Amino acid sequence: MSNSIIDRIRNLKEKRKAIILAHYYEEGAIQDIADFVGDSYQLALYGQKSDAPVILLAGVVFMAESVKILSPDKTVLFPDREAGCSLVASSPFEEYLAWKQSFPNPFLVTYINSSARVKAISDVIVTSSNAEKIISKVPHNKTILFGPDRNLGLYLKRQTGRPMELWPGTCEVHVLFSAQKLMKLMKEHPDARVIAHPECDEAILQLAHVVGSTSRLLAEVTRHPGRKFIVATETGIFHQMQKARPDAILIQAPNEKESCSCNDCPYMKLNTLQKIEAALMSLSPEITLPQDILTQARKPLELMMEWSQ
Ligand code: 13P
Ligand code: SF4
């Protein structure tokens, strides 16, 4: 029997009747061993539809929590407890609740990049791939509150024309792209298509030819006849882009800081094959949430699923 870590993970998966779901921002080797790779919405949907009793989510903790909330009877594992998200950190429950309570007749639309407690007080959850569709369904007599990502909120306000109150959170990775340097790069590569995630600053989004979720950006590289793309999102997605289009030239959008790996999400990149093996071996860390949070957070997540159809 071979002793490689890949083989050991495959054997453990079989033994545990487990599947591995990975986000596009994970390192290539993790994406390659996963049963499914997708954006936040697709991961939640796949987890909900799967019959597997054990799901290991290689992404960040809020993604694993969403799978657990939608499928409370499944064992949901994740490789590293520290795999947080700056948007979750920027929306503490007490303050977010007080913000909601300060508006008359609120309808709280919360980005999936949030804690389970914050989800539990929200009316509907969205991801960047379904937010426009969902916001268009919010009753017009309501005051829409959107959080925690302000850049996505500003983008959605422009796209939907709906007035919205915005929570001031940001993604620490996507706000670091430099619009000034991007303009210079675009002059050097006039044939490149600029594609950006909506968590980027407005100045970047104004320059982009396409703005969308990770799956939308991957679809653009897959389908667009051009060969050159400047990519303003986390570098992990280059793996699937290059697989889909081996001929494509993918250029990282430039960062405010010189020579750093700031286009990597430090939380996504905490996950390793070794930690995945350990989690499948010990069946931990496992997502556990109080029953009341599970019950209350399920409603807005299920509404997201319904309104995304
Ligand atoms: P997607 O839903 O587009 O995959 O984005 C998740 C995320 O965390 C982006 O930073
Ligand atoms: Fe959170 Fe940003 Fe990392 Fe996405 S890239 S998980 S929004 S910190």
CSV table of C-alpha atoms and ligand atoms in Angstrom, one decimal:
chain,number,residue,atom,x,y,z
A,1,MET,CA,0.0,0.0,0.0
A,2,SER,CA,1.3,3.4,-0.9
A,3,ASN,CA,2.1,5.7,1.9
A,4,SER,CA,1.6,9.1,0.3
A,5,ILE,CA,-0.5,11.6,2.2
A,6,ILE,CA,-2.9,11.8,-0.7
A,7,ASP,CA,-3.5,8.0,-0.4
A,8,ARG,CA,-3.9,8.2,3.3
A,9,ILE,CA,-6.5,10.9,3.0
A,10,ARG,CA,-8.4,8.9,0.4
A,11,ASN,CA,-8.4,5.8,2.6
A,12,LEU,CA,-9.6,7.9,5.6
A,13,LYS,CA,-12.3,9.4,3.5
A,14,GLU,CA,-13.5,6.0,2.6
A,15,LYS,CA,-13.3,4.7,6.2
A,16,ARG,CA,-15.2,7.8,7.5
A,17,LYS,CA,-17.7,7.9,4.6
A,18,ALA,CA,-16.6,11.5,4.3
A,19,ILE,CA,-16.4,14.0,1.5
A,20,ILE,CA,-14.1,16.9,1.2
A,21,LEU,CA,-15.4,20.3,0.0
A,22,ALA,CA,-12.9,23.0,-0.9
A,23,HIS,CA,-13.1,26.7,-1.6
A,24,TYR,CA,-11.3,28.1,-4.7
A,25,TYR,CA,-8.8,29.9,-2.4
A,26,GLU,CA,-7.3,26.7,-1.0
A,27,GLU,CA,-3.9,25.6,-2.3
A,28,GLY,CA,-4.0,23.5,-5.5
A,29,ALA,CA,-3.2,20.2,-3.8
A,30,ILE,CA,-6.2,20.6,-1.5
A,31,GLN,CA,-8.5,21.5,-4.4
A,32,ASP,CA,-7.2,18.4,-6.2
A,33,ILE,CA,-8.1,16.0,-3.4
A,34,ALA,CA,-11.6,17.5,-2.9
A,35,ASP,CA,-14.8,15.9,-4.1
A,36,PHE,CA,-16.1,19.3,-4.9
A,37,VAL,CA,-14.5,22.8,-5.3
A,38,GLY,CA,-16.7,25.9,-5.4
A,39,ASP,CA,-17.7,29.4,-4.2
A,40,SER,CA,-19.4,30.0,-0.9
A,41,TYR,CA,-22.9,29.4,-2.2
A,42,GLN,CA,-22.0,26.3,-4.1
A,43,LEU,CA,-20.3,24.8,-1.1
A,44,ALA,CA,-23.3,25.4,1.1
A,45,LEU,CA,-25.6,23.9,-1.5
A,46,TYR,CA,-23.4,20.9,-2.2
A,47,GLY,CA,-23.1,20.3,1.6
A,48,GLN,CA,-26.9,20.5,2.0
A,49,LYS,CA,-27.6,18.1,-0.9
A,50,SER,CA,-24.9,15.5,-0.1
A,51,ASP,CA,-25.8,12.2,1.6
A,52,ALA,CA,-22.4,11.9,3.2
A,53,PRO,CA,-22.6,11.7,7.0
A,54,VAL,CA,-19.2,13.4,7.4
A,55,ILE,CA,-18.2,16.6,5.5
A,56,LEU,CA,-14.8,18.1,5.8
A,57,LEU,CA,-14.9,21.8,4.7
A,58,ALA,CA,-11.5,23.1,3.5
A,59,GLY,CA,-12.1,26.8,3.6
A,60,VAL,CA,-12.8,29.2,6.5
A,61,VAL,CA,-14.9,28.5,9.6
A,62,PHE,CA,-18.0,30.4,8.5
A,63,MET,CA,-18.3,28.2,5.5
A,64,ALA,CA,-18.2,25.0,7.6
A,65,GLU,CA,-20.7,26.6,10.0
A,66,SER,CA,-23.1,27.3,7.1
A,67,VAL,CA,-22.9,23.6,6.0
A,68,LYS,CA,-23.6,22.5,9.6
A,69,ILE,CA,-26.6,24.9,10.0
A,70,LEU,CA,-28.2,23.6,6.8
A,71,SER,CA,-27.4,19.9,7.7
A,72,PRO,CA,-27.4,19.8,11.6
A,73,ASP,CA,-27.3,15.9,11.6
A,74,LYS,CA,-24.1,15.7,9.7
A,75,THR,CA,-20.6,15.8,11.2
A,76,VAL,CA,-18.9,18.8,9.8
A,77,LEU,CA,-15.1,19.0,10.2
A,78,PHE,CA,-12.7,21.7,9.4
A,79,PRO,CA,-8.9,21.6,9.3
A,80,ASP,CA,-7.9,24.6,11.5
A,81,ARG,CA,-9.8,26.5,14.2
A,82,GLU,CA,-8.0,29.7,13.4
A,83,ALA,CA,-9.3,29.9,9.9
A,84,GLY,CA,-11.4,33.0,10.5
A,85,CYS,CA,-12.3,35.9,8.2
A,86,SER,CA,-11.8,39.7,8.7
A,87,LEU,CA,-15.4,40.2,7.8
A,88,VAL,CA,-16.6,38.0,10.6
A,89,ALA,CA,-14.2,39.7,13.0
A,90,SER,CA,-15.5,43.1,11.9
A,91,SER,CA,-19.1,42.3,12.8
A,92,PRO,CA,-19.3,41.4,16.5
A,93,PHE,CA,-22.7,40.2,17.5
A,94,GLU,CA,-23.7,42.8,20.1
A,95,GLU,CA,-22.8,45.7,17.9
A,96,TYR,CA,-24.4,44.2,14.8
A,97,LEU,CA,-27.6,43.6,16.8
A,98,ALA,CA,-27.6,47.2,18.2
A,99,TRP,CA,-27.2,48.5,14.6
A,100,LYS,CA,-30.2,46.4,13.4
A,101,GLN,CA,-32.3,47.7,16.3
A,102,SER,CA,-31.5,51.3,15.6
A,103,PHE,CA,-33.6,51.2,12.4
A,104,PRO,CA,-37.4,51.2,12.1
A,105,ASN,CA,-38.8,48.3,10.0
A,106,PRO,CA,-35.4,46.8,9.1
A,107,PHE,CA,-34.7,43.9,6.7
A,108,LEU,CA,-31.2,42.6,7.5
A,109,VAL,CA,-29.4,41.1,4.6
A,110,THR,CA,-26.2,39.5,5.8
A,111,TYR,CA,-23.3,38.3,3.7
A,112,ILE,CA,-22.5,34.6,4.4
A,113,ASN,CA,-19.0,35.8,5.6
A,114,SER,CA,-20.4,36.3,9.1
A,115,SER,CA,-20.7,34.4,12.4
A,116,ALA,CA,-23.5,32.0,13.1
A,117,ARG,CA,-24.9,34.3,15.8
A,118,VAL,CA,-25.0,37.2,13.4
A,119,LYS,CA,-26.7,35.0,10.8
A,120,ALA,CA,-29.3,34.0,13.5
A,121,ILE,CA,-30.5,37.6,13.8
A,122,SER,CA,-30.6,38.2,10.0
A,123,ASP,CA,-33.6,38.0,7.7
A,124,VAL,CA,-31.7,36.6,4.7
A,125,ILE,CA,-28.2,35.5,3.9
A,126,VAL,CA,-26.5,36.2,0.6
A,127,THR,CA,-23.3,35.4,-1.2
A,128,SER,CA,-21.7,37.4,-3.9
A,129,SER,CA,-23.1,35.0,-6.5
A,130,ASN,CA,-26.8,35.4,-5.5
A,131,ALA,CA,-27.0,38.8,-3.7
A,132,GLU,CA,-28.5,40.8,-6.6
A,133,LYS,CA,-31.2,38.3,-7.2
A,134,ILE,CA,-32.0,38.1,-3.4
A,135,ILE,CA,-32.0,41.9,-2.8
A,136,SER,CA,-34.5,42.4,-5.7
A,137,LYS,CA,-36.9,40.2,-3.7
A,138,VAL,CA,-36.8,42.2,-0.5
A,139,PRO,CA,-40.2,43.9,0.1
A,140,HIS,CA,-40.1,47.6,-0.9
A,141,ASN,CA,-41.7,48.8,2.4
A,142,LYS,CA,-38.6,47.6,4.3
A,143,THR,CA,-35.4,49.4,5.2
A,144,ILE,CA,-32.6,47.2,3.8
A,145,LEU,CA,-29.5,46.9,6.0
A,146,PHE,CA,-26.5,45.2,4.4
A,147,GLY,CA,-23.4,43.9,6.2
A,148,PRO,CA,-20.7,43.2,7.0
A,149,ASP,CA,-18.9,43.9,3.7
A,150,ARG,CA,-19.2,47.6,2.8
A,151,ASN,CA,-17.6,47.3,-0.7
A,152,LEU,CA,-20.0,44.5,-1.7
A,153,GLY,CA,-22.8,46.6,-0.3
A,154,LEU,CA,-21.9,49.7,-2.3
A,155,TYR,CA,-21.6,47.5,-5.4
A,156,LEU,CA,-25.1,46.0,-4.8
A,157,LYS,CA,-26.6,49.5,-4.2
A,158,ARG,CA,-25.3,50.5,-7.6
A,159,GLN,CA,-26.4,47.3,-9.3
A,160,THR,CA,-29.9,47.0,-7.8
A,161,GLY,CA,-30.8,50.7,-7.4
A,162,ARG,CA,-32.2,49.8,-3.9
A,163,PRO,CA,-31.4,52.1,-1.0
A,164,MET,CA,-29.4,50.3,1.7
A,165,GLU,CA,-27.8,51.1,5.0
A,166,LEU,CA,-24.2,49.6,5.1
A,167,TRP,CA,-22.2,48.1,7.9
A,168,PRO,CA,-18.5,49.3,7.6
A,169,GLY,CA,-16.7,45.9,7.4
A,170,THR,CA,-14.0,45.0,4.8
A,171,CYS,CA,-12.0,42.0,3.6
A,172,GLU,CA,-8.4,42.5,4.6
A,173,VAL,CA,-7.2,40.8,1.4
A,174,HIS,CA,-9.4,42.5,-1.2
A,175,VAL,CA,-9.0,46.1,0.0
A,176,LEU,CA,-5.2,45.9,-0.6
A,177,PHE,CA,-5.4,46.1,-4.4
A,178,SER,CA,-4.1,49.4,-5.7
A,179,ALA,CA,-6.2,51.2,-8.3
A,180,GLN,CA,-3.2,53.4,-9.3
A,181,LYS,CA,-1.0,50.5,-10.0
A,182,LEU,CA,-3.8,48.6,-11.7
A,183,MET,CA,-4.2,51.6,-14.2
A,184,LYS,CA,-0.5,51.4,-15.0
A,185,LEU,CA,-0.7,47.6,-15.5
A,186,MET,CA,-3.7,48.0,-17.8
A,187,LYS,CA,-1.7,50.4,-19.9
A,188,GLU,CA,1.1,47.8,-20.2
A,189,HIS,CA,-1.4,45.1,-21.1
A,190,PRO,CA,-4.2,46.9,-23.1
A,191,ASP,CA,-5.4,43.4,-24.4
A,192,ALA,CA,-6.0,42.1,-20.8
A,193,ARG,CA,-9.5,41.7,-19.4
A,194,VAL,CA,-9.7,42.9,-15.8
A,195,ILE,CA,-11.8,40.7,-13.5
A,196,ALA,CA,-12.5,41.6,-9.9
A,197,HIS,CA,-14.3,40.2,-6.8
A,198,PRO,CA,-16.9,42.7,-5.4
A,199,GLU,CA,-15.1,42.8,-2.0
A,200,CYS,CA,-12.5,45.1,-3.8
A,201,ASP,CA,-12.6,48.9,-3.3
A,202,GLU,CA,-14.9,50.8,-5.6
A,203,ALA,CA,-11.9,52.3,-7.5
A,204,ILE,CA,-10.9,48.8,-8.5
A,205,LEU,CA,-14.4,47.8,-9.5
A,206,GLN,CA,-14.8,50.9,-11.6
A,207,LEU,CA,-11.8,49.7,-13.7
A,208,ALA,CA,-12.9,46.1,-14.0
A,209,HIS,CA,-14.5,44.7,-17.1
A,210,VAL,CA,-16.2,42.0,-15.0
A,211,VAL,CA,-17.1,42.0,-11.3
A,212,GLY,CA,-18.3,38.8,-9.7
A,213,SER,CA,-18.0,35.9,-7.3
A,214,THR,CA,-15.2,33.5,-7.5
A,215,SER,CA,-17.2,31.1,-9.7
A,216,ARG,CA,-18.2,34.0,-12.0
A,217,LEU,CA,-14.6,35.0,-12.4
A,218,LEU,CA,-13.6,31.5,-13.2
A,219,ALA,CA,-16.4,31.2,-15.7
A,220,GLU,CA,-15.1,34.4,-17.4
A,221,VAL,CA,-11.6,33.0,-17.8
A,222,THR,CA,-13.1,29.7,-19.0
A,223,ARG,CA,-15.4,31.3,-21.6
A,224,HIS,CA,-13.9,34.5,-22.8
A,225,PRO,CA,-12.1,34.2,-26.1
A,226,GLY,CA,-9.2,36.6,-25.0
A,227,ARG,CA,-6.1,35.0,-23.5
A,228,LYS,CA,-4.9,37.6,-21.0
A,229,PHE,CA,-6.6,38.4,-17.6
A,230,ILE,CA,-5.7,40.6,-14.7
A,231,VAL,CA,-7.2,39.0,-11.7
A,232,ALA,CA,-8.2,41.0,-8.6
A,233,THR,CA,-9.0,38.3,-6.1
A,234,GLU,CA,-7.2,35.7,-4.0
A,235,THR,CA,-4.5,33.7,-5.8
A,236,GLY,CA,-5.9,30.2,-5.0
A,237,ILE,CA,-8.4,30.5,-7.8
A,238,PHE,CA,-5.5,30.7,-10.4
A,239,HIS,CA,-5.3,26.9,-10.0
A,240,GLN,CA,-8.8,26.2,-11.5
A,241,MET,CA,-8.4,29.1,-14.0
A,242,GLN,CA,-5.2,27.6,-15.3
A,243,LYS,CA,-6.7,24.1,-15.5
A,244,ALA,CA,-9.7,25.4,-17.4
A,245,ARG,CA,-7.6,27.5,-19.7
A,246,PRO,CA,-4.0,26.2,-19.9
A,247,ASP,CA,-3.4,28.8,-22.7
A,248,ALA,CA,-4.5,31.8,-20.6
A,249,ILE,CA,-2.0,34.4,-19.2
A,250,LEU,CA,-3.1,35.2,-15.7
A,251,ILE,CA,-1.7,38.3,-14.1
A,252,GLN,CA,-2.2,39.1,-10.4
A,253,ALA,CA,-3.7,42.6,-9.8
A,254,PRO,CA,-1.1,44.7,-8.1
A,255,ASN,CA,-1.1,45.3,-4.4
A,256,GLU,CA,-0.6,48.5,-2.3
A,257,LYS,CA,2.4,46.9,-0.6
A,258,GLU,CA,5.6,46.0,-2.4
A,259,SER,CA,6.7,42.4,-2.6
A,260,CYS,CA,4.4,40.7,-0.2
A,261,SER,CA,2.0,37.8,-0.6
A,262,CYS,CA,-0.9,40.0,0.4
A,263,ASN,CA,-3.1,38.5,-2.4
A,264,ASP,CA,-3.2,35.3,-0.3
A,265,CYS,CA,-5.9,35.0,2.4
A,266,PRO,CA,-4.0,34.1,5.5
A,267,TYR,CA,-7.0,32.2,6.9
A,268,MET,CA,-7.7,30.1,3.8
A,269,LYS,CA,-4.0,29.3,3.6
A,270,LEU,CA,-3.8,27.9,7.2
A,271,ASN,CA,-5.3,24.7,5.8
A,272,THR,CA,-2.9,21.9,4.8
A,273,LEU,CA,-3.1,18.3,3.7
A,274,GLN,CA,-1.5,17.3,7.0
A,275,LYS,CA,-4.3,19.1,8.9
A,276,ILE,CA,-7.0,17.5,6.7
A,277,GLU,CA,-5.5,14.1,7.4
A,278,ALA,CA,-5.5,14.8,11.1
A,279,ALA,CA,-9.1,16.0,11.1
A,280,LEU,CA,-10.3,12.9,9.3
A,281,MET,CA,-8.3,10.7,11.6
A,282,SER,CA,-9.6,12.3,14.9
A,283,LEU,CA,-12.9,13.6,13.6
A,284,SER,CA,-12.0,17.0,15.0
A,285,PRO,CA,-12.1,19.9,15.0
A,286,GLU,CA,-15.9,19.6,14.5
A,287,ILE,CA,-18.4,22.4,14.2
A,288,THR,CA,-20.7,22.4,17.2
A,289,LEU,CA,-23.3,25.2,17.7
A,290,PRO,CA,-25.9,25.8,20.4
A,291,GLN,CA,-29.3,24.5,19.3
A,292,ASP,CA,-31.0,27.9,19.4
A,293,ILE,CA,-28.4,29.4,17.1
A,294,LEU,CA,-28.7,26.4,14.7
A,295,THR,CA,-32.5,26.8,14.6
A,296,GLN,CA,-32.5,30.6,14.2
A,297,ALA,CA,-29.6,30.8,11.7
A,298,ARG,CA,-31.2,28.1,9.5
A,299,LYS,CA,-34.2,30.3,8.6
A,300,PRO,CA,-32.2,33.0,6.7
A,301,LEU,CA,-29.9,30.4,5.1
A,302,GLU,CA,-32.9,28.4,3.9
A,303,LEU,CA,-34.5,31.7,2.6
A,304,MET,CA,-31.2,32.3,0.7
A,305,MET,CA,-31.6,28.9,-0.9
A,306,GLU,CA,-35.2,29.5,-1.8
A,307,TRP,CA,-34.7,33.0,-3.2
A,308,SER,CA,-31.6,31.9,-5.2
A,309,GLN,CA,-33.7,29.5,-7.3
B,1,13P,P1,-17.1,33.7,-3.0
B,1,13P,O1,-18.5,33.5,-2.4
B,1,13P,O2,-17.1,34.5,-4.3
B,1,13P,O3,-16.4,32.4,-3.3
B,1,13P,O4,-16.2,34.5,-2.0
B,1,13P,C1,-15.9,34.1,-0.8
B,1,13P,C2,-14.9,35.0,-0.2
B,1,13P,O5,-14.5,34.8,1.0
B,1,13P,C3,-14.2,36.0,-0.9
B,1,13P,O6,-13.2,36.6,-0.2
B,2,SF4,FE1,-12.6,36.6,4.5
B,2,SF4,FE2,-11.3,38.1,2.8
B,2,SF4,FE3,-10.3,35.7,3.4
B,2,SF4,FE4,-12.5,35.9,1.9
B,2,SF4,S1,-10.5,36.5,1.4
B,2,SF4,S2,-12.2,34.5,3.7
B,2,SF4,S3,-13.5,37.7,2.8
B,2,SF4,S4,-10.5,37.5,4.8
